[in-house]
mmCIF file of N, CA, C and O in Angstrom:
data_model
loop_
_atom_site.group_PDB
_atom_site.id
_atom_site.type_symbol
_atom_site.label_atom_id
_atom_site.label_comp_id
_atom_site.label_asym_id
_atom_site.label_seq_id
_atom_site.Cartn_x
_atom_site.Cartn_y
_atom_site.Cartn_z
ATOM 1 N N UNK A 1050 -0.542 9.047 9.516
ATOM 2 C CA UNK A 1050 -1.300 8.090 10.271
ATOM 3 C C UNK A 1050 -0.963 6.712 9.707
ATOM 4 O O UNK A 1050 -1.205 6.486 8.521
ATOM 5 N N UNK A 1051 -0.403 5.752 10.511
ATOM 6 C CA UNK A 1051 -0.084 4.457 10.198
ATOM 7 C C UNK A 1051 -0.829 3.748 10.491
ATOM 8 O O UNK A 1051 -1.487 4.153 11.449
ATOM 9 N N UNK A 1052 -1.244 2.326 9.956
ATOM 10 C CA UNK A 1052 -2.440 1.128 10.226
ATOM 11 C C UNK A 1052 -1.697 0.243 10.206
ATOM 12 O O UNK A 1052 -0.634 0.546 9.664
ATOM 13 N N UNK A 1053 -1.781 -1.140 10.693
ATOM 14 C CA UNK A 1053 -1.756 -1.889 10.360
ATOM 15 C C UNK A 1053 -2.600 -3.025 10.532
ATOM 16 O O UNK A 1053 -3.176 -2.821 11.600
ATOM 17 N N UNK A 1054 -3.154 -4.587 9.851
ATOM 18 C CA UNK A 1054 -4.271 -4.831 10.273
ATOM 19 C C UNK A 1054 -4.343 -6.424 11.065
ATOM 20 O O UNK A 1054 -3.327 -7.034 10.733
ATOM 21 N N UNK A 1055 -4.831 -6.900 11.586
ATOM 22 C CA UNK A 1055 -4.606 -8.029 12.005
ATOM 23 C C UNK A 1055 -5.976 -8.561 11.813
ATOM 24 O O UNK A 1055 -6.995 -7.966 12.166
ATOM 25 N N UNK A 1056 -5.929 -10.063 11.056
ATOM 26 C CA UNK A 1056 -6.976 -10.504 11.328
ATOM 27 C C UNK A 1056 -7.045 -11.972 12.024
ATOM 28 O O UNK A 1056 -7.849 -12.820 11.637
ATOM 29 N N UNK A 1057 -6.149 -12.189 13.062
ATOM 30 C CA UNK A 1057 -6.289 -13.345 13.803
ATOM 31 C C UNK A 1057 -6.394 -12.850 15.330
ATOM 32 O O UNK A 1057 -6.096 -13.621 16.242
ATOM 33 N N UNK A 1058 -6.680 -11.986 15.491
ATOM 34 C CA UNK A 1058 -6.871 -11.693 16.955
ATOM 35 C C UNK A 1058 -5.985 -10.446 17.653
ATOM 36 O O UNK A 1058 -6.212 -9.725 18.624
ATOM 37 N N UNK A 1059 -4.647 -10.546 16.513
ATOM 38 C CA UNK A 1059 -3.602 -9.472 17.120
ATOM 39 C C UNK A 1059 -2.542 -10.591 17.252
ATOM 40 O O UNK A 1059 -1.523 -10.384 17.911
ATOM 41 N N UNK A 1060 -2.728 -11.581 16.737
ATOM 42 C CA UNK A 1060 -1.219 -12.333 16.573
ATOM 43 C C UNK A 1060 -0.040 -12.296 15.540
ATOM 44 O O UNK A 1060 1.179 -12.413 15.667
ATOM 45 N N UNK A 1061 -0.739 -12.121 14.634
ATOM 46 C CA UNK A 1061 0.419 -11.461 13.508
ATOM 47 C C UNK A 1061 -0.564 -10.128 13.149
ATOM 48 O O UNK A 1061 -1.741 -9.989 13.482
ATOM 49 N N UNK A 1062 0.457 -8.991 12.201
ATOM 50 C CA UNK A 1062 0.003 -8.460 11.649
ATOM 51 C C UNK A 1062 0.366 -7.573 10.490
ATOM 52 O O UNK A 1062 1.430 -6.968 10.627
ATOM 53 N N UNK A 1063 -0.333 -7.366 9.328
ATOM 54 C CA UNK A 1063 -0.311 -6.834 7.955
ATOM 55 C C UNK A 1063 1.008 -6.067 8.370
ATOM 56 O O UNK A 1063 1.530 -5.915 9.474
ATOM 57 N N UNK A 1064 1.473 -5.511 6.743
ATOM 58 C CA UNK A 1064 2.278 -4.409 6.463
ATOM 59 C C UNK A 1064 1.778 -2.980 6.835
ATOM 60 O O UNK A 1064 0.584 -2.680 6.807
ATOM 61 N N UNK A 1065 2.565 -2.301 7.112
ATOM 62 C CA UNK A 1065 2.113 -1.015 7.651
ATOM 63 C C UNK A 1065 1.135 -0.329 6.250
ATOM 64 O O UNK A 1065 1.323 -0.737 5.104
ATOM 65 N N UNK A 1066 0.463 0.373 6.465
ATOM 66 C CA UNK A 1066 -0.449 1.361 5.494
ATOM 67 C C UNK A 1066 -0.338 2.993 6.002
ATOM 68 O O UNK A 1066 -0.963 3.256 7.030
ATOM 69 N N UNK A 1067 0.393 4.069 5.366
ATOM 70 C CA UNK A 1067 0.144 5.091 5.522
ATOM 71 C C UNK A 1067 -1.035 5.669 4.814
ATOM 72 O O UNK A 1067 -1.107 5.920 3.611
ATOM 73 N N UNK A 1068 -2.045 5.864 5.823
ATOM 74 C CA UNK A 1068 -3.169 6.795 5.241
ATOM 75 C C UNK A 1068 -3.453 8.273 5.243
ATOM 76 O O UNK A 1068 -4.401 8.917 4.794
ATOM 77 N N UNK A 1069 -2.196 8.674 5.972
ATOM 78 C CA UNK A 1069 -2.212 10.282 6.064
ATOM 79 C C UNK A 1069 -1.619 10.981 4.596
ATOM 80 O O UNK A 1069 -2.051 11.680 3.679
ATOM 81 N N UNK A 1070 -0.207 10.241 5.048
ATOM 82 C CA UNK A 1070 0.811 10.708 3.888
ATOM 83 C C UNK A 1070 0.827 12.487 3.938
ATOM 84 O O UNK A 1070 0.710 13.279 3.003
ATOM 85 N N UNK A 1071 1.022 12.744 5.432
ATOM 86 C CA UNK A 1071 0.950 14.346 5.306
ATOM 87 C C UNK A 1071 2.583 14.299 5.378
ATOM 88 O O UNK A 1071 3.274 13.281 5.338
ATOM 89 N N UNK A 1072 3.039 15.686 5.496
ATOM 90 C CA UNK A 1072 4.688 15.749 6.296
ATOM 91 C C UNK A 1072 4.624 17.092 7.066
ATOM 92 O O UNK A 1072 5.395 17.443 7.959
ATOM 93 N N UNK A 1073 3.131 18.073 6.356
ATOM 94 C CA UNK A 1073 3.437 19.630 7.038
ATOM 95 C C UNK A 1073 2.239 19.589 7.816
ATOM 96 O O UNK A 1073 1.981 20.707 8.262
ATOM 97 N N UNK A 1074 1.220 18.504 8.219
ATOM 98 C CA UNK A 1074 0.487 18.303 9.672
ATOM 99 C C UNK A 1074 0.684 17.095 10.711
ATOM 100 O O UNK A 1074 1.170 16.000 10.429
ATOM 101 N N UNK A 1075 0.316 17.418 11.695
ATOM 102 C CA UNK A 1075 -0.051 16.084 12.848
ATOM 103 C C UNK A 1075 -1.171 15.150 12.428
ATOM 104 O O UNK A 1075 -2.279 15.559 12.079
ATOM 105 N N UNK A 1076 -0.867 14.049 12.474
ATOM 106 C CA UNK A 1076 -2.028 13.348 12.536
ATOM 107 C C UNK A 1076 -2.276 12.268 13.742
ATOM 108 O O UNK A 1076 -1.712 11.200 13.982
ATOM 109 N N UNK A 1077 -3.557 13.104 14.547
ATOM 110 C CA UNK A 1077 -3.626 12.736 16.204
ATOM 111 C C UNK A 1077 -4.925 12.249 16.463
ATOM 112 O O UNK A 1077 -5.788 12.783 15.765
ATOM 113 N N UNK A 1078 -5.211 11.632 17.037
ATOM 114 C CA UNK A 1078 -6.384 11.494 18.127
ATOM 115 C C UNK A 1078 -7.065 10.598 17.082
ATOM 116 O O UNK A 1078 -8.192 10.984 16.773
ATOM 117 N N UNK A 1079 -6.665 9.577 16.521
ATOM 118 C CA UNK A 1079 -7.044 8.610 15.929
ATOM 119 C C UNK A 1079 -8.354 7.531 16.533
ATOM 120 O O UNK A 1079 -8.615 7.330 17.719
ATOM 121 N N UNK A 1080 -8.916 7.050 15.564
ATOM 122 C CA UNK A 1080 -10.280 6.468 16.051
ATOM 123 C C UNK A 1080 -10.190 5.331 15.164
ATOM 124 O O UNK A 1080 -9.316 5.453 14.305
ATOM 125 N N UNK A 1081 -11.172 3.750 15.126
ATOM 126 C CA UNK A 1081 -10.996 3.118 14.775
ATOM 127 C C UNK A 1081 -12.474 2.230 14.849
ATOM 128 O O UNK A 1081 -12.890 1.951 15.974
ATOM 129 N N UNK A 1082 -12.983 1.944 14.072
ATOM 130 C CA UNK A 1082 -14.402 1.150 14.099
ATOM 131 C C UNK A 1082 -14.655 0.106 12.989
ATOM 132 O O UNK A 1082 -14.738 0.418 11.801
ATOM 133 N N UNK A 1083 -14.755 -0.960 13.385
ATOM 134 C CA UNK A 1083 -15.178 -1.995 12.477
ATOM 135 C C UNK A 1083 -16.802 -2.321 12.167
ATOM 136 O O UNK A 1083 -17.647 -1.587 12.680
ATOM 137 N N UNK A 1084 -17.139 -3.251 11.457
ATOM 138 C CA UNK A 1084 -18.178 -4.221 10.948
ATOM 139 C C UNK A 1084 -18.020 -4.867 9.888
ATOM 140 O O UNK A 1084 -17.763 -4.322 8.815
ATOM 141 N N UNK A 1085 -18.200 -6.553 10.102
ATOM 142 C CA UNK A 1085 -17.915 -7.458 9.428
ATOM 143 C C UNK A 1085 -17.126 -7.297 8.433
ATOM 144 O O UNK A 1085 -16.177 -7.697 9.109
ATOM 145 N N UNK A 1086 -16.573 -7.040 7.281
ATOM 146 C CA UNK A 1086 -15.354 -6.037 6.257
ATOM 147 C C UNK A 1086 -15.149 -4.804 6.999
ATOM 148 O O UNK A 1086 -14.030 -4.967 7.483
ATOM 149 N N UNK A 1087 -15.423 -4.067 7.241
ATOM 150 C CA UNK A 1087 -15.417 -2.873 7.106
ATOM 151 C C UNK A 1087 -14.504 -2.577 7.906
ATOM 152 O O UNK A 1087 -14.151 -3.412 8.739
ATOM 153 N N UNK A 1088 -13.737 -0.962 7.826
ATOM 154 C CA UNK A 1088 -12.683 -0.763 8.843
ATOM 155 C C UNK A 1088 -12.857 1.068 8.535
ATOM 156 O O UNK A 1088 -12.573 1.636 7.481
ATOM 157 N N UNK A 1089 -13.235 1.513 9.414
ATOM 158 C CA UNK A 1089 -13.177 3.104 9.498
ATOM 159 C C UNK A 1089 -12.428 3.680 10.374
ATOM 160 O O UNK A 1089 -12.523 3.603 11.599
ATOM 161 N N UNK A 1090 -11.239 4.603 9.386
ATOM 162 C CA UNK A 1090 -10.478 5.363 10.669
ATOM 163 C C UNK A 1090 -10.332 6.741 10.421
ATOM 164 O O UNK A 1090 -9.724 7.129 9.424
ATOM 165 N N UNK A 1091 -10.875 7.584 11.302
ATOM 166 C CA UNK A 1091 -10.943 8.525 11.880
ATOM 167 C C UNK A 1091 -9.760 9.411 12.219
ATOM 168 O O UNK A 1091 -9.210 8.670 13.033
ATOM 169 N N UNK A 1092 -8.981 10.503 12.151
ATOM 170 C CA UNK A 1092 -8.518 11.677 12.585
ATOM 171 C C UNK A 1092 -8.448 13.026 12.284
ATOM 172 O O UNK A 1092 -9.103 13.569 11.394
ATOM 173 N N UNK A 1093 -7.524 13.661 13.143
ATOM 174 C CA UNK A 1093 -7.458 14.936 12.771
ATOM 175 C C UNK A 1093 -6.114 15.361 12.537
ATOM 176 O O UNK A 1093 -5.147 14.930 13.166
ATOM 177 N N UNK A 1094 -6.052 16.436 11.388
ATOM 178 C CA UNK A 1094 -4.791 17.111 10.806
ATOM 179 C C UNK A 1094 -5.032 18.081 11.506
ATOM 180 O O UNK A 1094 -6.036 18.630 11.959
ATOM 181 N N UNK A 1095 -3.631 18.262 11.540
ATOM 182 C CA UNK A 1095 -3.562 19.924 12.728
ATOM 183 C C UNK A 1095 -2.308 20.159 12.259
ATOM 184 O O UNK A 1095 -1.521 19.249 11.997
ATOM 185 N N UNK A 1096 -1.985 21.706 12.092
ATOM 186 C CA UNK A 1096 -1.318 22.294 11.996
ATOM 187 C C UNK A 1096 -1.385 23.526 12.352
ATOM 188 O O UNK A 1096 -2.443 23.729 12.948
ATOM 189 N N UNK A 1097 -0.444 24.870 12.219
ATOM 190 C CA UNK A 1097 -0.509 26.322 12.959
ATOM 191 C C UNK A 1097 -1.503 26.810 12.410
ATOM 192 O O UNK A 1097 -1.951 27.756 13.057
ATOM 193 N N UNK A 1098 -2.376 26.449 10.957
ATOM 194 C CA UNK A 1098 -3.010 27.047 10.323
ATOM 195 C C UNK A 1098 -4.384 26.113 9.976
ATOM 196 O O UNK A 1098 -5.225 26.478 9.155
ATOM 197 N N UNK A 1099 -4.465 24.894 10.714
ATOM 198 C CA UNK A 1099 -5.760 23.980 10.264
ATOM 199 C C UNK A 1099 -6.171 23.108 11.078
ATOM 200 O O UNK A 1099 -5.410 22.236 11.496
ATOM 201 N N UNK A 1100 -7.327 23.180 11.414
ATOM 202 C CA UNK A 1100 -7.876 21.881 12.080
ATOM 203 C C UNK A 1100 -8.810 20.950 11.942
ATOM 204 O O UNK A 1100 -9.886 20.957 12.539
ATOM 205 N N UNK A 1101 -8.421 20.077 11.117
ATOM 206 C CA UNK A 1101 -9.384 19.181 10.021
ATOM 207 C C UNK A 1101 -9.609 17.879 10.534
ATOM 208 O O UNK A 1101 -8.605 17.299 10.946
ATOM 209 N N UNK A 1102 -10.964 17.141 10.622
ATOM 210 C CA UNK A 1102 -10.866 15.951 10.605
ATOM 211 C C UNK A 1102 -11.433 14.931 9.682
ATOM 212 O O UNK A 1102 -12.594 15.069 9.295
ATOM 213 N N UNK A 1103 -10.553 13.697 9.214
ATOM 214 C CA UNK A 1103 -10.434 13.183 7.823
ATOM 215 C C UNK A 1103 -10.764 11.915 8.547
ATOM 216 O O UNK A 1103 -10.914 11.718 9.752
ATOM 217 N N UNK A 1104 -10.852 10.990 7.382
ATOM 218 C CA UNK A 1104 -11.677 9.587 7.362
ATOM 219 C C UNK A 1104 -11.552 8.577 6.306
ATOM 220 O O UNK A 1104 -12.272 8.513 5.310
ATOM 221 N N UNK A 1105 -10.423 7.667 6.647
ATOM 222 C CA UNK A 1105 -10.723 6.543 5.435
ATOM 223 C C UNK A 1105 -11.463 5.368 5.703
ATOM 224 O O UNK A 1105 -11.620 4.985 6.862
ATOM 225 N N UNK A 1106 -12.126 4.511 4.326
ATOM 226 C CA UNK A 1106 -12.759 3.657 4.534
ATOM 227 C C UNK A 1106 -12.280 2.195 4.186
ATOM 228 O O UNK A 1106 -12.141 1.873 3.006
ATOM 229 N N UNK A 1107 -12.078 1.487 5.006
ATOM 230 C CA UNK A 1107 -11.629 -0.049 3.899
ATOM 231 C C UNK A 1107 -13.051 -1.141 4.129
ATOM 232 O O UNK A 1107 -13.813 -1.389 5.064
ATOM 233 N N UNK A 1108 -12.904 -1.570 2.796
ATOM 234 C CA UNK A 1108 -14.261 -2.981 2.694
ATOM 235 C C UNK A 1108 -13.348 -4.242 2.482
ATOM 236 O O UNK A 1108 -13.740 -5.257 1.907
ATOM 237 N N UNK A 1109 -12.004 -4.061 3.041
ATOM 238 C CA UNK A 1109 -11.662 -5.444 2.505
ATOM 239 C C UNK A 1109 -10.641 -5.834 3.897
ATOM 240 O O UNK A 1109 -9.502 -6.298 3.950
ATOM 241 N N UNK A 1110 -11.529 -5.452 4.872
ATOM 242 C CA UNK A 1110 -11.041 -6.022 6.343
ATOM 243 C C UNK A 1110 -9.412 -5.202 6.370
ATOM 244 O O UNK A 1110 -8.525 -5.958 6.767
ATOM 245 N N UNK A 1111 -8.913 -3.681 5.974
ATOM 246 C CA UNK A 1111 -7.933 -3.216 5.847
ATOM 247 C C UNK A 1111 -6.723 -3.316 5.299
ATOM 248 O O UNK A 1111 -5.615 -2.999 5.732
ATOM 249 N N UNK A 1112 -7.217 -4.006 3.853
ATOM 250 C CA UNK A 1112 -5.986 -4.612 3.229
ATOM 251 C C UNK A 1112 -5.784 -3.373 2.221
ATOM 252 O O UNK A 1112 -4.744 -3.261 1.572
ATOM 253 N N UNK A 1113 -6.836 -2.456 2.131
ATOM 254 C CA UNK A 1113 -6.487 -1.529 1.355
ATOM 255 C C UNK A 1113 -7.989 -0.438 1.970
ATOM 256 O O UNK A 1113 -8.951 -0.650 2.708
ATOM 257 N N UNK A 1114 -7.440 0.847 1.108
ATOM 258 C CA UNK A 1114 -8.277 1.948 1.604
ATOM 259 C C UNK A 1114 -8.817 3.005 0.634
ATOM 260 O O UNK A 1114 -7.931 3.278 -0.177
ATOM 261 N N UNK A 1115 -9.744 3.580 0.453
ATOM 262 C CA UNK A 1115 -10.642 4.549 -0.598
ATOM 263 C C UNK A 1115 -9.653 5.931 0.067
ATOM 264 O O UNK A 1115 -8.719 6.079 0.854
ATOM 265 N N UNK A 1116 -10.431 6.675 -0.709
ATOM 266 C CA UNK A 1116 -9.913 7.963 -0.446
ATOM 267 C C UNK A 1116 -9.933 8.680 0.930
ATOM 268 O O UNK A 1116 -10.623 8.207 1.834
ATOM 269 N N UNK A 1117 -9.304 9.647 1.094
ATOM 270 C CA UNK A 1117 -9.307 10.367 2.039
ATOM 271 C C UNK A 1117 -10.549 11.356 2.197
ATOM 272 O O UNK A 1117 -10.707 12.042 1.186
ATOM 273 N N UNK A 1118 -11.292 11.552 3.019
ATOM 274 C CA UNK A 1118 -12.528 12.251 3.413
ATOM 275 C C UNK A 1118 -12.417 12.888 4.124
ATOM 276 O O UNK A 1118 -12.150 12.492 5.258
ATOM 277 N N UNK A 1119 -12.576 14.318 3.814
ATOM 278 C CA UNK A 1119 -12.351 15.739 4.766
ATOM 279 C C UNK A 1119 -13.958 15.986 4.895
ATOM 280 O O UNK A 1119 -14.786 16.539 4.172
ATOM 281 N N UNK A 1120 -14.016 15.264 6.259
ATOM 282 C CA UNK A 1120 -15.195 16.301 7.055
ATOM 283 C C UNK A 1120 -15.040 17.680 7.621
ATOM 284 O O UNK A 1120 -14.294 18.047 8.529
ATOM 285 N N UNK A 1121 -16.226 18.640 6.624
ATOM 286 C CA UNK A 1121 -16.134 19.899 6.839
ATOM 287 C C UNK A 1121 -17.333 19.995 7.493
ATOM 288 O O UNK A 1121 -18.353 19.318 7.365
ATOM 289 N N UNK A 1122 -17.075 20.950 8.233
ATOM 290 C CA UNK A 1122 -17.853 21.482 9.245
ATOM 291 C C UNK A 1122 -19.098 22.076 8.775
ATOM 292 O O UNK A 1122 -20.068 21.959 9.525
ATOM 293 N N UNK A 1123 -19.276 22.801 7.475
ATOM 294 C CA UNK A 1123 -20.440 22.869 6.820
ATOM 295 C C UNK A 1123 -21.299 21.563 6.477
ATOM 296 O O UNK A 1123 -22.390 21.707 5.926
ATOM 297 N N UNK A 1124 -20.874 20.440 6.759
ATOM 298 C CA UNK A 1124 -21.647 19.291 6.491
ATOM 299 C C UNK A 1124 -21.446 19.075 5.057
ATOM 300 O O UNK A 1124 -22.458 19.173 4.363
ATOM 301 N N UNK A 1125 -20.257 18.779 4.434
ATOM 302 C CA UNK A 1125 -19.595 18.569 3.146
ATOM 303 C C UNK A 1125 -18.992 17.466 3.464
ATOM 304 O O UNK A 1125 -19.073 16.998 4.600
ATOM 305 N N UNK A 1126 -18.073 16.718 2.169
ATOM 306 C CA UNK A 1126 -17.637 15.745 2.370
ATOM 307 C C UNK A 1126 -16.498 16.357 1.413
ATOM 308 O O UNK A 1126 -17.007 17.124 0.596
ATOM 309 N N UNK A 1127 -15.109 16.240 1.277
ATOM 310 C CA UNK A 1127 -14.091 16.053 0.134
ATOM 311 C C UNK A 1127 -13.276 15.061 -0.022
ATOM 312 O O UNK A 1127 -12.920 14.489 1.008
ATOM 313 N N UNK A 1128 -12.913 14.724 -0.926
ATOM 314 C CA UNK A 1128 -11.926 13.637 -0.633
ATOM 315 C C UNK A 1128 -10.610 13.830 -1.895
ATOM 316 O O UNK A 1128 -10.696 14.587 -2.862
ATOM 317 N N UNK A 1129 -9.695 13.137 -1.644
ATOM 318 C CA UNK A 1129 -8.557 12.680 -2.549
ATOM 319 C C UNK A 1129 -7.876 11.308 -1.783
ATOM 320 O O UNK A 1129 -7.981 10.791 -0.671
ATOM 321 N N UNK A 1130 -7.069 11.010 -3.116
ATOM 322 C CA UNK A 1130 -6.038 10.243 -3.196
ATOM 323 C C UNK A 1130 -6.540 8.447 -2.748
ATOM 324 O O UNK A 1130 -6.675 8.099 -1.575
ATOM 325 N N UNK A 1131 -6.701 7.734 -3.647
ATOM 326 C CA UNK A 1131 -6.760 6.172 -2.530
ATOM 327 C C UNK A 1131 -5.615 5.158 -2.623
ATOM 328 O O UNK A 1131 -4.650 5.368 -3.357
ATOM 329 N N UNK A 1132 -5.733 4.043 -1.859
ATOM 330 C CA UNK A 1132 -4.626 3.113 -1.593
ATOM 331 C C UNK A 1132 -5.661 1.952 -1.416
ATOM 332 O O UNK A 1132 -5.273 0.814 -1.153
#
């Protein structure tokens, strides 16, 4: 899953950010929600054997990102790795 961020409207914009960093799933059906800093993005890993959907958070208007958050369906949270 690639980002990149713009904060003038969509006239220029940041360096790319990989937040998936998978190579053996899809990462599809991407979502995207702001507030004032904040930047939450939303998807799902899919593969023949998984269907997960993950969540990073940025507080610094997407110049960088916390860990990865695996929403489990039991109402858990996991996470790894940040940028």
């Amino acid at each position: 899953m690639i980002f990149r961020a713009s904060n003038d409207g969509g006239t220029a914009f940041g360096d790319k950010i990989n937040l998936s960093n998978t190579n053996d799933t899809d990462s599809i059906n991407a979502e995207v929600a702001t507030e004032g800093d904040n930047v939450l993005v939303t998807w799902w890993e899919r593969n023949a054997t998984s269907d997960e959907p993950v969540m990073r958070i940025s507080t610094d208007n997407g110049e960088t990102f916390g860990f990865i958050l695996r929403l489990a369906a039991n109402g858990t949270i996991g996470g790894e790795g940040g940028q």
